[in-house]
Short mmCIF file of C-alpha atoms and ligand atoms in Angstrom, two decimals:
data_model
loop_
_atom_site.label_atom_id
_atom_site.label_comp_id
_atom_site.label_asym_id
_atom_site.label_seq_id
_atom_site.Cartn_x
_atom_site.Cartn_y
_atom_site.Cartn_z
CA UNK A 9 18.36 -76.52 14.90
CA UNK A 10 21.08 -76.78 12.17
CA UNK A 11 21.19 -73.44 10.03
CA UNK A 12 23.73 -73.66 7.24
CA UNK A 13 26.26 -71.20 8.12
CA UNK A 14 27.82 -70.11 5.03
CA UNK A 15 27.22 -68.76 1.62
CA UNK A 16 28.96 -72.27 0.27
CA UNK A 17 26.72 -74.43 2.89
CA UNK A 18 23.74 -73.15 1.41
CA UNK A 19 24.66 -73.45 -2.13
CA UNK A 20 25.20 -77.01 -1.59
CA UNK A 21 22.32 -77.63 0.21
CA UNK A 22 20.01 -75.57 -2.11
CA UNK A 23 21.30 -77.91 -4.85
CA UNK A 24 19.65 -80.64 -3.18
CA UNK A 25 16.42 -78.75 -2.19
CA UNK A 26 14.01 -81.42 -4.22
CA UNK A 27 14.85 -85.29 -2.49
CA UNK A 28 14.64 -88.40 -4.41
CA UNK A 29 11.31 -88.92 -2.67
CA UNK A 30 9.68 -85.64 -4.02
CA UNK A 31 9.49 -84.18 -0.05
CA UNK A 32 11.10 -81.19 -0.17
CA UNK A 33 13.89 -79.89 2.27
CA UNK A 34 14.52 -76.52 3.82
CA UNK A 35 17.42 -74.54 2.30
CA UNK A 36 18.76 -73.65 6.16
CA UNK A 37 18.55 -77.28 7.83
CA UNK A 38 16.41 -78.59 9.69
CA UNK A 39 15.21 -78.59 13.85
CA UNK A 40 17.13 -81.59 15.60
CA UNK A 41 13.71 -82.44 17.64
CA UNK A 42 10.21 -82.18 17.90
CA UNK A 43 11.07 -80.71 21.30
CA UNK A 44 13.65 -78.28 19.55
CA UNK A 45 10.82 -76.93 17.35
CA UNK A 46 7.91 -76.69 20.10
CA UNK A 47 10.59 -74.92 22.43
CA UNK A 48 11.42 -72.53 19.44
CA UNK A 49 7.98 -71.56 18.37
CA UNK A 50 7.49 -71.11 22.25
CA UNK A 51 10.00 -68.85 22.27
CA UNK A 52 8.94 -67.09 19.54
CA UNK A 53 5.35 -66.98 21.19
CA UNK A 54 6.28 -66.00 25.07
CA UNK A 55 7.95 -62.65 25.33
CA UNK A 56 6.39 -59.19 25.50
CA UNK A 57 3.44 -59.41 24.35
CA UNK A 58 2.71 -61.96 26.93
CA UNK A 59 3.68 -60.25 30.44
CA UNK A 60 3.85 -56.51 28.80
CA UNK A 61 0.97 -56.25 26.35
CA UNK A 62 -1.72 -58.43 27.42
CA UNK A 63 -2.15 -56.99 30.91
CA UNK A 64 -1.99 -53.33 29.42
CA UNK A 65 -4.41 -54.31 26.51
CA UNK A 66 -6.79 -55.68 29.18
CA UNK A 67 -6.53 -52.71 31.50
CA UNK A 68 -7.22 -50.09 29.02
CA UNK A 69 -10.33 -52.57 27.26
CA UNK A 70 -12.12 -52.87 30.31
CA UNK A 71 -11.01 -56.61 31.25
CA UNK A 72 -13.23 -59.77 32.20
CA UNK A 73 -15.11 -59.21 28.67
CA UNK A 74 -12.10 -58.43 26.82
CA UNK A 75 -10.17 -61.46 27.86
CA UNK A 76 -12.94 -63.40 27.31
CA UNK A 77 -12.94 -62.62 23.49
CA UNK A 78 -9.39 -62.81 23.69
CA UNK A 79 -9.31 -66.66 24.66
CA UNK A 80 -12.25 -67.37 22.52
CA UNK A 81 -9.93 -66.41 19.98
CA UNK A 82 -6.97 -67.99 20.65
CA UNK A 83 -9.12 -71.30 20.53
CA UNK A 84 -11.47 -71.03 17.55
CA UNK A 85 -8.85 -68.59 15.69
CA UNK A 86 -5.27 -68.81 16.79
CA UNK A 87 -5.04 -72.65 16.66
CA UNK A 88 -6.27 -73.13 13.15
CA UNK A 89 -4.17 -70.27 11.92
CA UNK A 90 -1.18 -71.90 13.54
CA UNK A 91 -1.72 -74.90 12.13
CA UNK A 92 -2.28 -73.71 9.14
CA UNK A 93 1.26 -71.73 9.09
CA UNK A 94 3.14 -74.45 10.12
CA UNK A 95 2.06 -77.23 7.48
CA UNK A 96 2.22 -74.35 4.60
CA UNK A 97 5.87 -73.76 5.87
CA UNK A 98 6.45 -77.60 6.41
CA UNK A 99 5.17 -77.87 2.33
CA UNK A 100 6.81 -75.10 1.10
CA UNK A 101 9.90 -75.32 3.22
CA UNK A 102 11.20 -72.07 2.15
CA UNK A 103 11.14 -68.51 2.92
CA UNK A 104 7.16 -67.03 3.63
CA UNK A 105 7.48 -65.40 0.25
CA UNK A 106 8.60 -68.58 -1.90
CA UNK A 107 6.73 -71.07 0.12
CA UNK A 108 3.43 -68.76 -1.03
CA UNK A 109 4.65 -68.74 -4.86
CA UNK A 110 5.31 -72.02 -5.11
CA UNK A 111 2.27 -73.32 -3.13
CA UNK A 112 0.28 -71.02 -5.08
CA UNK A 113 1.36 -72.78 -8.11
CA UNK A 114 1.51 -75.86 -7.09
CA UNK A 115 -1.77 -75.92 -5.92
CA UNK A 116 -2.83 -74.12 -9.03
CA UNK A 117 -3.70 -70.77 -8.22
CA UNK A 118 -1.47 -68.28 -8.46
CA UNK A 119 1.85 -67.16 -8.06
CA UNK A 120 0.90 -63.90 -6.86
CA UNK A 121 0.07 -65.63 -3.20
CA UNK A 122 3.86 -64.60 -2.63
CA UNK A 123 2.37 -60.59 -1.59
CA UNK A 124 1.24 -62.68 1.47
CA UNK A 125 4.82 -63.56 2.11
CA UNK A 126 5.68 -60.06 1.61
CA UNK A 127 3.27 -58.66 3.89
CA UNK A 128 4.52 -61.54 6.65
CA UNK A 129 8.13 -60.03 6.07
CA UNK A 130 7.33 -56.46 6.56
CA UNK A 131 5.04 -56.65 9.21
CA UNK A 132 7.48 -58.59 11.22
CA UNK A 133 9.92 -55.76 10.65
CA UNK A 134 7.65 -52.92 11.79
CA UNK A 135 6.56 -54.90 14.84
CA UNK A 136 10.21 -55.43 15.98
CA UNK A 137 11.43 -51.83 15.21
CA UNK A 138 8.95 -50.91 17.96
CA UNK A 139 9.42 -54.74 19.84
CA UNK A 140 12.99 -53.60 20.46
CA UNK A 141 12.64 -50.28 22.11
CA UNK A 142 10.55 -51.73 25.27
CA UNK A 143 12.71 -54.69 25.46
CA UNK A 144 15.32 -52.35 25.60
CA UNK A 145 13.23 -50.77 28.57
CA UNK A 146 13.62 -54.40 30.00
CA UNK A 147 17.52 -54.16 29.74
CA UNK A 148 17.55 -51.33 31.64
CA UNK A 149 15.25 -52.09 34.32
CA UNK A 150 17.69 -55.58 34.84
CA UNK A 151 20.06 -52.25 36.07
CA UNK A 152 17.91 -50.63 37.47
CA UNK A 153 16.48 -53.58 39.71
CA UNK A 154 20.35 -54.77 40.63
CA UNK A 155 21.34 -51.00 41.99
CA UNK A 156 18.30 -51.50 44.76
CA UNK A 157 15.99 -48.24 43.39
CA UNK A 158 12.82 -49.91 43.89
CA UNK A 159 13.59 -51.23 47.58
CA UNK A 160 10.74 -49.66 49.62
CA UNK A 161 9.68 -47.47 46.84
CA UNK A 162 6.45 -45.62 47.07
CA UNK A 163 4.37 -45.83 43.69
CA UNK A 164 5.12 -41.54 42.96
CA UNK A 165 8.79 -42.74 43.40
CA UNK A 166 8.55 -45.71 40.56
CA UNK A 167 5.90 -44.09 38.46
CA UNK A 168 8.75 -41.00 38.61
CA UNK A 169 11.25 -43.63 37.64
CA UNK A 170 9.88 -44.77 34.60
CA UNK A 171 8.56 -41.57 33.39
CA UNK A 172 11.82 -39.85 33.67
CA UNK A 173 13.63 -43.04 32.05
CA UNK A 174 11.19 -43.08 28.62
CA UNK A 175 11.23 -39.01 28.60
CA UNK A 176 15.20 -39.39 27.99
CA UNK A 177 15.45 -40.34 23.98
CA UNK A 178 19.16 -40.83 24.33
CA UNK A 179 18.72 -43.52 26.53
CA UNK A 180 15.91 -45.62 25.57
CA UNK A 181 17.33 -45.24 22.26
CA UNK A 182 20.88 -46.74 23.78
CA UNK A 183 18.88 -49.50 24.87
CA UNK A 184 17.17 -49.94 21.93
CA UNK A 185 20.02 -50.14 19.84
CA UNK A 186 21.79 -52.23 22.73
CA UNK A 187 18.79 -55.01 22.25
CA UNK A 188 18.92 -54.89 18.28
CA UNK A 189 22.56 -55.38 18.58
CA UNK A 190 21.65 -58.85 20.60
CA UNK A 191 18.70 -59.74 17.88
CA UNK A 192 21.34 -59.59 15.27
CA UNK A 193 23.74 -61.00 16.44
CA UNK A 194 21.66 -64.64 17.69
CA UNK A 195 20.14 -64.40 14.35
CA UNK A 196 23.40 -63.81 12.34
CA UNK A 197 25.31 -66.95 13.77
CA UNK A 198 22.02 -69.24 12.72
CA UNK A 199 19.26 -69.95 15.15
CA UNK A 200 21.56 -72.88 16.96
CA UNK A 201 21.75 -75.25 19.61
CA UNK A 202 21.97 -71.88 22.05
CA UNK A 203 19.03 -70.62 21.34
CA UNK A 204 17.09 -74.33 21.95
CA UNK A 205 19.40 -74.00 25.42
CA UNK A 206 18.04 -70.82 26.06
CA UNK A 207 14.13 -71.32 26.08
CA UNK A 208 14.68 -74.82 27.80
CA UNK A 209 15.46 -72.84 30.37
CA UNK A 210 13.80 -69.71 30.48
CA UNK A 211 10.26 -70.14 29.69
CA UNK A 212 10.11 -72.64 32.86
CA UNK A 213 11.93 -70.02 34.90
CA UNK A 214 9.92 -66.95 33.67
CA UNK A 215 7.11 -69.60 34.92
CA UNK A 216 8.25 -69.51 38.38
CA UNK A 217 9.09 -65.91 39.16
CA UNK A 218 5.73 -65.27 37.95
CA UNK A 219 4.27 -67.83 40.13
CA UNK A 220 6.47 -65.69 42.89
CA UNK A 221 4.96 -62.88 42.00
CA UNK A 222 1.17 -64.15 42.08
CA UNK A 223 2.02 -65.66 45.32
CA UNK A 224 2.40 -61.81 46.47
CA UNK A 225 -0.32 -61.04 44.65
CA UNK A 226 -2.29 -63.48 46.48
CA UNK A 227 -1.46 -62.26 50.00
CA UNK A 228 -1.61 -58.13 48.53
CA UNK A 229 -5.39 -58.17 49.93
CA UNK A 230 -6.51 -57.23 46.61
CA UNK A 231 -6.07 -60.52 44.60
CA UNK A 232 -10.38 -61.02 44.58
CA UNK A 233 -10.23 -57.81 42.69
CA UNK A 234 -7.92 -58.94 40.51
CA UNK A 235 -9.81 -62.16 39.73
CA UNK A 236 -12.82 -60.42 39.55
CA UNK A 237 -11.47 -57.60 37.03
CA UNK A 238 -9.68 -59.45 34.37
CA UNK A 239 -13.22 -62.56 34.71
CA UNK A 240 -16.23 -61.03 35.44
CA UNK A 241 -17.47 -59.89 32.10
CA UNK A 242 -18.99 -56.79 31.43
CA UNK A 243 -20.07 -56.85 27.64
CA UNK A 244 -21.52 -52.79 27.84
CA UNK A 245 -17.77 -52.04 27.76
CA UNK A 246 -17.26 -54.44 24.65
CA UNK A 247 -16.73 -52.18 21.07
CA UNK A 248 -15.84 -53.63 17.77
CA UNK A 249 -12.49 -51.97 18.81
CA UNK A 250 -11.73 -53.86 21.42
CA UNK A 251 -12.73 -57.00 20.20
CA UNK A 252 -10.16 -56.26 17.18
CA UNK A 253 -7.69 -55.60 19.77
CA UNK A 254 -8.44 -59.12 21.72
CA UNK A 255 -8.13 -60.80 18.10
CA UNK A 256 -4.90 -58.69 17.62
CA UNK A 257 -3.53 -59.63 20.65
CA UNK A 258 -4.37 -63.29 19.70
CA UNK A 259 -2.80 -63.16 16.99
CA UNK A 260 0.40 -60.91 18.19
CA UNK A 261 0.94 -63.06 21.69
CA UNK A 262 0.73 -66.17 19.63
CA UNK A 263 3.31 -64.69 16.94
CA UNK A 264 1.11 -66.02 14.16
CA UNK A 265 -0.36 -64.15 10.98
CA UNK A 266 3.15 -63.15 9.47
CA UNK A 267 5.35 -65.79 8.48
CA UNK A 268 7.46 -66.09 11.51
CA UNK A 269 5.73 -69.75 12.25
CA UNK A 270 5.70 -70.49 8.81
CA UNK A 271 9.68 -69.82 8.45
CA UNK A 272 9.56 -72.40 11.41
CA UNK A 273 7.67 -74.89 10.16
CA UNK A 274 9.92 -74.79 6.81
CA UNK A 275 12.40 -76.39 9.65
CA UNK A 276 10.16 -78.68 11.04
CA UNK A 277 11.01 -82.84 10.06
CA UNK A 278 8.10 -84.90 8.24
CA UNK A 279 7.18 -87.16 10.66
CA UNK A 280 5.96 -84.27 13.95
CA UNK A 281 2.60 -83.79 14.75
CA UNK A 282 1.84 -80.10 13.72
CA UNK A 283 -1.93 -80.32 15.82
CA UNK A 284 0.11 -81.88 18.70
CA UNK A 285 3.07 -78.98 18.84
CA UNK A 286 0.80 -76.02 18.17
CA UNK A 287 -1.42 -77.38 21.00
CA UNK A 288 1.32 -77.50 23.43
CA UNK A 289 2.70 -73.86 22.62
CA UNK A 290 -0.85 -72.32 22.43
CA UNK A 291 -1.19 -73.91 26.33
CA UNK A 292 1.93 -72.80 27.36
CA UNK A 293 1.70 -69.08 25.63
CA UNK A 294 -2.04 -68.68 27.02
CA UNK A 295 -1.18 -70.01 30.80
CA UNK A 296 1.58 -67.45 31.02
CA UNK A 297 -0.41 -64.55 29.85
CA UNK A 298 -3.04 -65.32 32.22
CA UNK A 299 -0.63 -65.85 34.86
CA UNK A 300 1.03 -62.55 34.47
CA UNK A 301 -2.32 -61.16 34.35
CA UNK A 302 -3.53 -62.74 37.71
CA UNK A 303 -0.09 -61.36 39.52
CA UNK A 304 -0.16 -57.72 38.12
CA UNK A 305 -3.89 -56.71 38.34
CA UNK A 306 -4.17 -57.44 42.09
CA UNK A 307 -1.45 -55.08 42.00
CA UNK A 308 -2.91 -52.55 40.36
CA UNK A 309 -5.63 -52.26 42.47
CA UNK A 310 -3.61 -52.62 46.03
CA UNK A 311 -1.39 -49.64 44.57
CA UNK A 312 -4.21 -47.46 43.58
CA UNK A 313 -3.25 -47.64 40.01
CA UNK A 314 -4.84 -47.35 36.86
CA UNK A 315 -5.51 -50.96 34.87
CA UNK A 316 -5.91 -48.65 31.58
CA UNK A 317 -2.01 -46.64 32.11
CA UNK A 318 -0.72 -48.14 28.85
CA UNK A 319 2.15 -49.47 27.89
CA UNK A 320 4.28 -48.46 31.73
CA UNK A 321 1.35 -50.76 33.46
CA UNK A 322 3.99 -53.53 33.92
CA UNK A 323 7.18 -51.23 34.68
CA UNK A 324 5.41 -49.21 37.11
CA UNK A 325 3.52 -52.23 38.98
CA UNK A 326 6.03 -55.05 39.48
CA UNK A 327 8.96 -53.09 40.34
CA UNK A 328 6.76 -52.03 43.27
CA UNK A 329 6.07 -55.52 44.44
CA UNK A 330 9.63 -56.13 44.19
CA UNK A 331 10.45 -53.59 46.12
CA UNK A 332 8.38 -54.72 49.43
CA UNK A 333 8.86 -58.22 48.68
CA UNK A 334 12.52 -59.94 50.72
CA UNK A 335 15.02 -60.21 48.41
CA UNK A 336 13.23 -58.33 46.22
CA UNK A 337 16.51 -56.72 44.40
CA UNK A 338 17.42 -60.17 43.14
CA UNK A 339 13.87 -61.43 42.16
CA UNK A 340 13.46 -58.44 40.56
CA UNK A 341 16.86 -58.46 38.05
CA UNK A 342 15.97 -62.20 37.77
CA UNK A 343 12.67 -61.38 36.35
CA UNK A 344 13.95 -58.42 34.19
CA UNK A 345 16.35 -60.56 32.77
CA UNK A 346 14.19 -63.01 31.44
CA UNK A 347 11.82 -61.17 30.55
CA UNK A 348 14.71 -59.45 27.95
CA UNK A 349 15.69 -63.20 26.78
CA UNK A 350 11.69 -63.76 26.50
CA UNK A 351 11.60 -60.83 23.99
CA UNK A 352 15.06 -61.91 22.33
CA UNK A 353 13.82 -65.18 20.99
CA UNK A 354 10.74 -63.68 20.05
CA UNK A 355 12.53 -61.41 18.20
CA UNK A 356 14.58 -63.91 16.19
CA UNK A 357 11.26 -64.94 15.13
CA UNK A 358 10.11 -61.46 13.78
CA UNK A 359 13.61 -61.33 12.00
CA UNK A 360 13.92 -64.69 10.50
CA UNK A 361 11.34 -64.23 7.39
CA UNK A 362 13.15 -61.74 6.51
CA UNK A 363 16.46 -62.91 6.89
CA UNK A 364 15.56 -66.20 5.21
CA UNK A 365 13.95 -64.37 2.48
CA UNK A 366 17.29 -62.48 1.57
CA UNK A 367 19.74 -64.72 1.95
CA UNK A 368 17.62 -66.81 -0.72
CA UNK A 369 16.53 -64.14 -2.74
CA UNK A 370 19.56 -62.50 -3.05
CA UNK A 371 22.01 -65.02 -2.00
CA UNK A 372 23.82 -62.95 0.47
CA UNK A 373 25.23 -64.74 4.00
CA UNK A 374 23.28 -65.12 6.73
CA UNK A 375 25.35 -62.82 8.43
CA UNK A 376 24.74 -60.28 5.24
CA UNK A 377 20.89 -60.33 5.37
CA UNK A 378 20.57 -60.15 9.52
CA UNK A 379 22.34 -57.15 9.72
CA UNK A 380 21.07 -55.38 6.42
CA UNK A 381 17.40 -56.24 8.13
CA UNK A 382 18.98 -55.29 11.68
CA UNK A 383 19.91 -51.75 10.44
CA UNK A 384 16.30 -51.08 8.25
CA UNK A 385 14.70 -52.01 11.82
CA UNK A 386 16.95 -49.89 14.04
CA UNK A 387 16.26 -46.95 11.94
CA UNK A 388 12.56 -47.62 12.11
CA UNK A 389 12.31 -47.95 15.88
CA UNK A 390 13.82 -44.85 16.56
CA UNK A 391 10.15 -43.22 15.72
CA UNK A 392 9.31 -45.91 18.40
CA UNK A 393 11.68 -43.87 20.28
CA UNK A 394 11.08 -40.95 20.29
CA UNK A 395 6.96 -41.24 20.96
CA UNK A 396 7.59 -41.33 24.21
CA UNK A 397 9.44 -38.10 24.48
CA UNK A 398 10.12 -35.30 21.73
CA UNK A 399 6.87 -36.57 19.65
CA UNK A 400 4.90 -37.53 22.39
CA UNK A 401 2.42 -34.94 21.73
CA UNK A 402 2.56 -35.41 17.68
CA UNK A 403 -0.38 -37.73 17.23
CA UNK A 404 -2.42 -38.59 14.30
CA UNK A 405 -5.24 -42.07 13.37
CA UNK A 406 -4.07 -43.96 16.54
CA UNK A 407 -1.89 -41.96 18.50
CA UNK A 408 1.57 -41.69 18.57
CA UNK A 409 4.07 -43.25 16.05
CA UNK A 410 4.64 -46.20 18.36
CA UNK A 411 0.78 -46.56 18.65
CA UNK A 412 0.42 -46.66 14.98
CA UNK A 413 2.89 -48.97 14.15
CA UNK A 414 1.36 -51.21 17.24
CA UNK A 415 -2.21 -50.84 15.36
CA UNK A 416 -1.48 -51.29 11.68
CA UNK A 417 0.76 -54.58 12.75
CA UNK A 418 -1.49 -55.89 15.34
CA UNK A 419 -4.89 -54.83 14.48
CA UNK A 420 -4.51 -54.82 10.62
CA UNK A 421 -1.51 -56.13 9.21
CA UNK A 422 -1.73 -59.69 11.33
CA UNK A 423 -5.48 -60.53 11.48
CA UNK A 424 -5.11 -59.74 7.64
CA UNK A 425 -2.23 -62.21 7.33
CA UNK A 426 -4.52 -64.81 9.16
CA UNK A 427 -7.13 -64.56 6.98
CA UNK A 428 -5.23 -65.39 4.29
CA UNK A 429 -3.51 -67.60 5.49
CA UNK A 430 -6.48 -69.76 6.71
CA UNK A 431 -8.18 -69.22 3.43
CA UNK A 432 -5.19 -70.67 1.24
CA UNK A 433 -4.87 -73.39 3.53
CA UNK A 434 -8.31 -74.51 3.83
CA UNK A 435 -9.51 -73.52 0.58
CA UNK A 436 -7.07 -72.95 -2.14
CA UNK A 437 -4.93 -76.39 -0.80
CA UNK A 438 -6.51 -79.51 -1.60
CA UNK A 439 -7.41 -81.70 1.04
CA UNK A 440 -5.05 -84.25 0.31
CA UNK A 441 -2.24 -81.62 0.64
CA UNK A 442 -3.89 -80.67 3.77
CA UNK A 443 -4.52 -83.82 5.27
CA UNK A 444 -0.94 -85.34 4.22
CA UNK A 445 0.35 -82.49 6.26
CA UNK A 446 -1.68 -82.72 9.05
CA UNK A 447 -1.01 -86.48 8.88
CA UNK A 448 -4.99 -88.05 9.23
CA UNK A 449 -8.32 -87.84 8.19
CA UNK A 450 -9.88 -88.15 11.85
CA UNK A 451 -11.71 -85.65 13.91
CA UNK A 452 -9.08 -83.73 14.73
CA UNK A 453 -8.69 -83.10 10.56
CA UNK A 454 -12.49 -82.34 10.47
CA UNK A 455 -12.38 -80.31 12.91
CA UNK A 456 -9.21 -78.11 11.75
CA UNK A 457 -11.34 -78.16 8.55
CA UNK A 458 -14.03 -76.47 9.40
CA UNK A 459 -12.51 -73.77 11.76
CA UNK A 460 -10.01 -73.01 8.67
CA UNK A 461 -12.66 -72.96 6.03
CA UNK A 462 -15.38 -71.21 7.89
CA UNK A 463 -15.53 -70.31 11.34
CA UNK A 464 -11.95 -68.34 11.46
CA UNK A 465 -12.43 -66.85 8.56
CA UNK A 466 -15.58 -65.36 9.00
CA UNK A 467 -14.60 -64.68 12.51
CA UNK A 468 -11.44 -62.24 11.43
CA UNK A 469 -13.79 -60.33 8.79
CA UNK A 470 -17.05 -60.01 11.02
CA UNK A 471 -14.23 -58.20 13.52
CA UNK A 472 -12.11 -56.23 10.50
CA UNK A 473 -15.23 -54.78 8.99
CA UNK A 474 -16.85 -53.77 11.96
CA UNK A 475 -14.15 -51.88 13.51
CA UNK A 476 -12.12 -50.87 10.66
CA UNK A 477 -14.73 -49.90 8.03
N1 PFF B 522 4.57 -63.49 20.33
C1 PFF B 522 5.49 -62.47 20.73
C2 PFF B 522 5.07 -61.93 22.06
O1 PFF B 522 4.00 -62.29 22.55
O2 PFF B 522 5.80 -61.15 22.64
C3 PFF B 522 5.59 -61.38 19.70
C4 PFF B 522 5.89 -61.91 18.33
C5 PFF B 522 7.04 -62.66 18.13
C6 PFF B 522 5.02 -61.69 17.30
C7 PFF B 522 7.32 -63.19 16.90
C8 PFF B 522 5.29 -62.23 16.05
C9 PFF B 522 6.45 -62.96 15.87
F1 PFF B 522 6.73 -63.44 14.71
#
């Protein structure tokens, strides 16, 4: 993807925002391929929340009948939403808060459709300030992996490991600060060729080490328990709560509901399928979750662990099955490291709407508006920080400030963003608008239709009003 570079770049180019043909361009270039934009918004969508969240999230809500919402919702909700996002960007081709006043104009409602912009841009800043500090818990388990700890390690030894490691705030918050560094520095030189480079290479390689892994998983003598845990459903275990949290998690592992796809799609050329691309990355996000949920649960169980430990579930379980496993020390900084450059592009994605939306607000460089966000989201993630040690005993609503943050974002602030988003797509834009994006009037447009105008948006409030209110 091209991203103008400069201050005088994008004054040129901004000049010539509105083509002859009435099509609008983005401000920051465009992606070179449909294959550049499919591997970006699959970088955006595989990182954390993928291998790290969705195996915790499952643990601690019981399993088979939690992921069994989860992928309903992914389906029914997650793919029209995405959709949705992507043509509003493609329209709008601007930052998530212009694209929304000028759509809402255009389509002659009302400006005021730019608050859902807003909301995009800040609750991709909260989720990173908190985003940051366990990928910077990936960083340092890449070190910790290389220097051989885990080799033969008994579970006390690695659960001792991890505990000490998050109960040091001077550290995590190194590595937090060590990660942000990284985010800003990708996003500051313009989303480029290196970035495509980089997911090319590492979501098919993330692919195979967990593919290792559930090949050990396989032969732990616990993998039917696995299988049975995260597919047999038990709905008694089912609460409003958790079904919020497998709509959450839809919405979070699929990065959609705040803008971040939607400051893609501003990117994305005229003629590329958006049905086609957002079906490939919702495969590829999905397969990898349930993946990394098929290799760690068997784990869980063959270690004596606990599926509902929280958010060390995945730094407490794999290191183990590294450490038993020959040439474990290199599988095991092989799979740290990519999971770090899984949660870097991701976290290009939770910067850009805000980054776009300041350097065109504002006019400031690129470089300007990354690190002015960087700094507002380093500050922020040091409460992040410090939840697991000085505050962790300072809890109020959810838990601690980490767990808050992680709730308003994931189980408000994005299902929220969905709504509204599938409601001004399939409601406030008319169906030519729609349908020009979407590029037909067949069954796939019906269908995308109805799920937008109906069945995801009643979805997301049947779930919001019975566990919020
Ligand atoms: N989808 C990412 C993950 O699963 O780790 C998290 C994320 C990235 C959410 C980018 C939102 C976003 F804009």
């Amino acid at each position: 993807m091209r991203i103008a570079a400069t201050n005088a770049d994008l004054r040129i180019i901004m000049l010539s925002n509105q083509a002859a043909d009435g099509k609008r361009s983005s401000l920051h270039g465009h992606w070179s391929s449909r294959m550049a934009f499919v591997l970006a918004v699959t970088g955006s969508a595989v990182g954390l929340g993928n291998i790290w969240k969705f195996p915790y999230i499952a643990g601690q809500n019981g399993g088979g009948a939690f992921v069994l919402v989860y992928l309903a919702c992914v389906v029914v909700i997650g793919m029209p939403v995405m959709m949705s996002e992507i043509l509003i960007g493609r329209r709008g081709r601007r930052n998530p808060v212009a694209t929304m006043e000028l759509l809402g104009k255009e389509e002659g409602s009302s400006a005021r459709w730019r608050w859902l912009g807003a909301m995009g841009v800040v609750a991709g800043i909260l989720i990173l300030s908190y985003y940051s500090v366990i990928a910077g818990w990936t960083l340092a388990y890449v070190v910790k992996s290389a220097s051989g700890v885990f080799v033969g390690a008994s579970p006390d030894a690695v659960n001792w490991q991890f505990s000490n490691f998050v109960g040091d705030w001077r550290l995590i918050g190194l590595c937090h600060t060590v990660f942000m560094g990284l985010a800003v520095f990708v996003v500051a030189r313009g989303v480029e060729r290196g970035l495509e480079q980089a997911v090319r290479f590492m979501v098919p390689a993330l692919l195979v080490l967990i593919l290792v892994l559930l090949g050990y998983s396989i032969n732990s003598g616990f993998f039917g328990e696995g299988v049975s845990f995260m597919f047999t459903p038990d709905f008694e275990k089912l609460t409003w709560n958790s079904v919020l949290a497998a709509l959450g998690q839809a919405f979070f592992t699929l990065s959609i509901g705040m803008g971040a796809i939607m400051a893609y799609g501003a990117y994305l050329p005229e003629e590329t399928s958006i049905t086609g691309a957002s079906a490939a990355v919702v495969m590829a996000d999905t397969s990898i979750a349930i993946l990394a949920g098929l290799a760690i649960f068997p784990l869980v169980f063959a270690n004596n662990l606990d599926p509902a430990d929280g958010p060390g579930l995945v730094f407490q379980t794999l290191p183990l099955a590294f450490g038993q496993m020959p040439g474990g020390v290199f599988f095991s900084t092989i799979f740290f490291v990519l999971l770090a450059f899984a949660a870097w592009t991701s976290a290009i994605g939770l910067m850009e709407p805000a980054v776009a939306w300041i350097v065109e607000r504002y006019n400031k460089t690129r470089a300007q508006a990354t690190i002015m966000t960087g700094l507002t989201i380093w500050l922020l993630g040091i409460g992040s920080v410090l939840s697991f040690n000085v505050l962790a005993e300072f809890k109020f609503l959810a838990g601690t400030i980490f767990d808050n943050v992680d709730y308003l974002t994931s189980n408000i602030m994005l299902p929220l963003g969905g709504l509204l988003i599938v409601l001004f797509a399939g409601w406030v834009m008319c169906r030519n608008s729609t349908s020009d994006e979407l590029g037909s009037s067949g069954v796939l447009f019906k269908t995308w239709r109805v799920l937008a105008r109906f069945v995801a948006p009643i979805g997301i409030l049947l779930v919001l009003i019975n566990a919020v209110l």
